[in-house]
Amino acid sequence: MDDQAGVDQTADRELGPIDYIVVEWTGKQPTGEALPHLIDLIDRGVVRLIDIVFITKDADGTVARLEINSLGAEFAIFDGAATSLLDDSDLAEAATVIDPGSSAAVLVWENAWAAPFATAVRNGGGRLVASGRIPVDALLAQLDLVDEATPAAPTA
């Protein structure tokens, strides 16, 4: 047995936090406008795309996968990128948050930028005990409240 039990010494096990998002396009399919930004994050090693699936939800609530080749040439870069990590039950759950008549992308990625930090925390005996995300709109609203409550500096 290793005399450093609990220490992750395997380089290929260095992982950052894994996140997922569901992005909805109400009443239409994605346009591809955001793709260059995602590709840039991947190319720079900020994130590692683990899975991406596009779905649609008909007006009657029926959910179906959208084939990458049905979305347009700009989406072809993701052809074969799906790992099948997301199964039908995951997609059904994701579909509960999108409106009928809409399309969505479900993305799972590793925050590769954080992998060395996360591994060092684990190697040092630490563990993640809470995580969260503050919605941008909530942050902006709070900052507006702070600005309104802060008295203006007197002018000379």
Coordinates of C-alpha atoms in Angstrom, one line a residue:
M1 CA 0.0 0.0 0.0
D2 CA 1.2 3.5 -0.8
D3 CA 2.6 5.3 2.3
Q4 CA 0.8 8.4 1.2
A5 CA -2.7 7.1 1.3
G6 CA -5.2 9.5 -0.2
V7 CA -2.6 11.4 -2.2
D8 CA -3.4 11.5 -5.9
Q9 CA -0.1 10.9 -7.7
T10 CA -1.5 10.0 -11.0
A11 CA -1.2 12.8 -13.5
D12 CA -4.0 11.5 -15.7
R13 CA -6.4 11.8 -12.7
E14 CA -5.8 15.6 -12.3
L15 CA -9.3 17.0 -12.8
G16 CA -10.9 20.3 -12.2
P17 CA -14.5 20.9 -11.1
I18 CA -17.1 19.5 -13.5
D19 CA -20.1 21.8 -14.4
Y20 CA -23.1 21.5 -16.6
I21 CA -25.5 24.1 -18.1
V22 CA -28.7 24.0 -20.0
V23 CA -29.0 26.9 -22.5
E24 CA -32.4 27.5 -24.0
W25 CA -33.4 29.2 -27.3
T26 CA -37.1 29.9 -27.0
G27 CA -39.1 29.2 -30.1
K28 CA -36.0 28.5 -32.3
Q29 CA -32.8 26.6 -32.8
P30 CA -29.4 27.9 -31.7
T31 CA -27.8 30.3 -34.2
G32 CA -24.1 29.5 -33.5
E33 CA -23.3 33.0 -32.4
A34 CA -21.9 31.8 -29.0
L35 CA -19.8 28.9 -30.6
P36 CA -16.6 30.9 -31.2
H37 CA -16.5 31.8 -27.5
L38 CA -16.9 28.2 -26.4
I39 CA -14.3 27.1 -28.9
D40 CA -11.9 29.8 -27.7
L41 CA -12.3 28.5 -24.1
I42 CA -11.6 25.0 -25.3
D43 CA -8.6 26.0 -27.5
R44 CA -7.0 27.9 -24.6
G45 CA -7.4 25.0 -22.2
V46 CA -9.7 26.9 -19.9
V47 CA -12.4 24.2 -20.2
R48 CA -12.5 20.7 -21.5
L49 CA -15.7 19.8 -23.1
I50 CA -16.9 16.4 -21.8
D51 CA -20.4 16.2 -23.5
I52 CA -22.7 18.4 -25.6
V53 CA -26.2 17.4 -26.7
F54 CA -28.8 19.5 -28.4
I55 CA -32.5 18.8 -27.7
T56 CA -35.8 20.2 -28.8
K57 CA -39.1 20.3 -26.9
D58 CA -42.2 20.3 -29.1
A59 CA -45.3 22.3 -28.2
D60 CA -46.9 19.1 -26.8
G61 CA -43.8 18.5 -24.6
T62 CA -42.2 15.8 -26.6
V63 CA -38.4 15.9 -26.3
A64 CA -36.0 14.8 -29.0
R65 CA -32.2 15.0 -29.6
L66 CA -31.2 17.3 -32.4
E67 CA -28.5 15.8 -34.7
I68 CA -25.5 18.1 -35.0
N69 CA -25.7 18.0 -38.8
S70 CA -29.2 19.4 -38.6
L71 CA -28.0 22.6 -36.9
G72 CA -25.8 24.0 -39.6
A73 CA -22.2 23.9 -40.8
E74 CA -20.8 25.9 -37.8
F75 CA -21.9 23.2 -35.4
A76 CA -20.0 20.5 -37.3
I77 CA -17.0 21.0 -35.0
F78 CA -19.0 19.2 -32.3
D79 CA -19.7 16.2 -34.5
G80 CA -18.4 13.2 -32.5
A81 CA -17.8 15.4 -29.4
A82 CA -20.6 13.8 -27.4
T83 CA -19.3 11.1 -24.9
S84 CA -22.7 9.6 -24.2
L85 CA -22.3 10.7 -20.5
L86 CA -25.6 12.4 -20.8
D87 CA -28.3 9.7 -21.1
D88 CA -32.0 9.9 -21.9
S89 CA -32.9 10.4 -18.2
D90 CA -30.5 13.4 -18.0
L91 CA -32.0 14.9 -21.1
A92 CA -35.5 14.4 -19.8
E93 CA -34.5 16.2 -16.6
A94 CA -32.9 19.0 -18.6
A95 CA -36.1 19.3 -20.7
T96 CA -38.1 20.1 -17.6
V97 CA -36.6 23.5 -17.4
I98 CA -37.1 24.5 -21.1
D99 CA -40.3 25.8 -22.6
P100 CA -42.4 23.9 -25.1
G101 CA -41.4 24.9 -28.6
S102 CA -37.8 25.6 -27.7
S103 CA -34.4 24.1 -28.3
A104 CA -31.6 23.7 -25.8
A105 CA -27.9 22.8 -25.5
V106 CA -26.9 20.7 -22.6
L107 CA -23.1 21.0 -22.0
V108 CA -20.9 19.2 -19.5
W109 CA -17.3 20.5 -19.1
E110 CA -14.3 20.3 -16.8
N111 CA -12.9 23.6 -15.5
A112 CA -9.4 22.6 -16.7
W113 CA -7.9 25.8 -15.3
A114 CA -8.7 24.7 -11.8
A115 CA -7.4 21.1 -12.1
P116 CA -3.9 21.8 -10.5
F117 CA -5.6 23.6 -7.6
A118 CA -8.3 21.0 -7.1
T119 CA -5.7 18.2 -7.2
A120 CA -3.5 20.0 -4.7
V121 CA -6.5 20.5 -2.3
R122 CA -7.3 16.8 -2.6
N123 CA -3.7 15.8 -2.1
G124 CA -3.5 18.0 1.0
G125 CA -6.5 16.2 2.5
G126 CA -9.1 18.9 1.6
R127 CA -12.4 18.3 0.0
L128 CA -15.1 20.4 -1.5
V129 CA -18.0 20.8 0.9
A130 CA -20.1 23.5 -0.8
S131 CA -20.3 25.1 -4.2
G132 CA -22.7 27.5 -5.8
R133 CA -23.2 30.0 -8.5
I134 CA -24.5 33.5 -8.3
P135 CA -26.7 34.4 -11.3
V136 CA -25.3 37.5 -13.2
D137 CA -28.7 39.3 -13.0
A138 CA -28.7 38.9 -9.2
L139 CA -25.2 40.2 -8.9
L140 CA -25.9 43.2 -11.1
A141 CA -29.1 44.0 -9.1
Q142 CA -27.2 43.8 -5.9
L143 CA -24.5 46.1 -7.2
D144 CA -27.2 48.6 -8.3
L145 CA -28.6 48.5 -4.8
V146 CA -25.1 49.2 -3.3
D147 CA -24.6 52.1 -5.8
E148 CA -28.0 53.6 -4.9
A149 CA -27.2 53.3 -1.1
T150 CA -23.8 54.8 -1.4
P151 CA -23.9 58.6 -0.9
A152 CA -22.2 60.5 -3.6
A153 CA -18.8 62.1 -2.7
P154 CA -19.1 65.8 -2.2
T155 CA -17.6 67.9 -4.9
A156 CA -15.3 70.8 -4.2

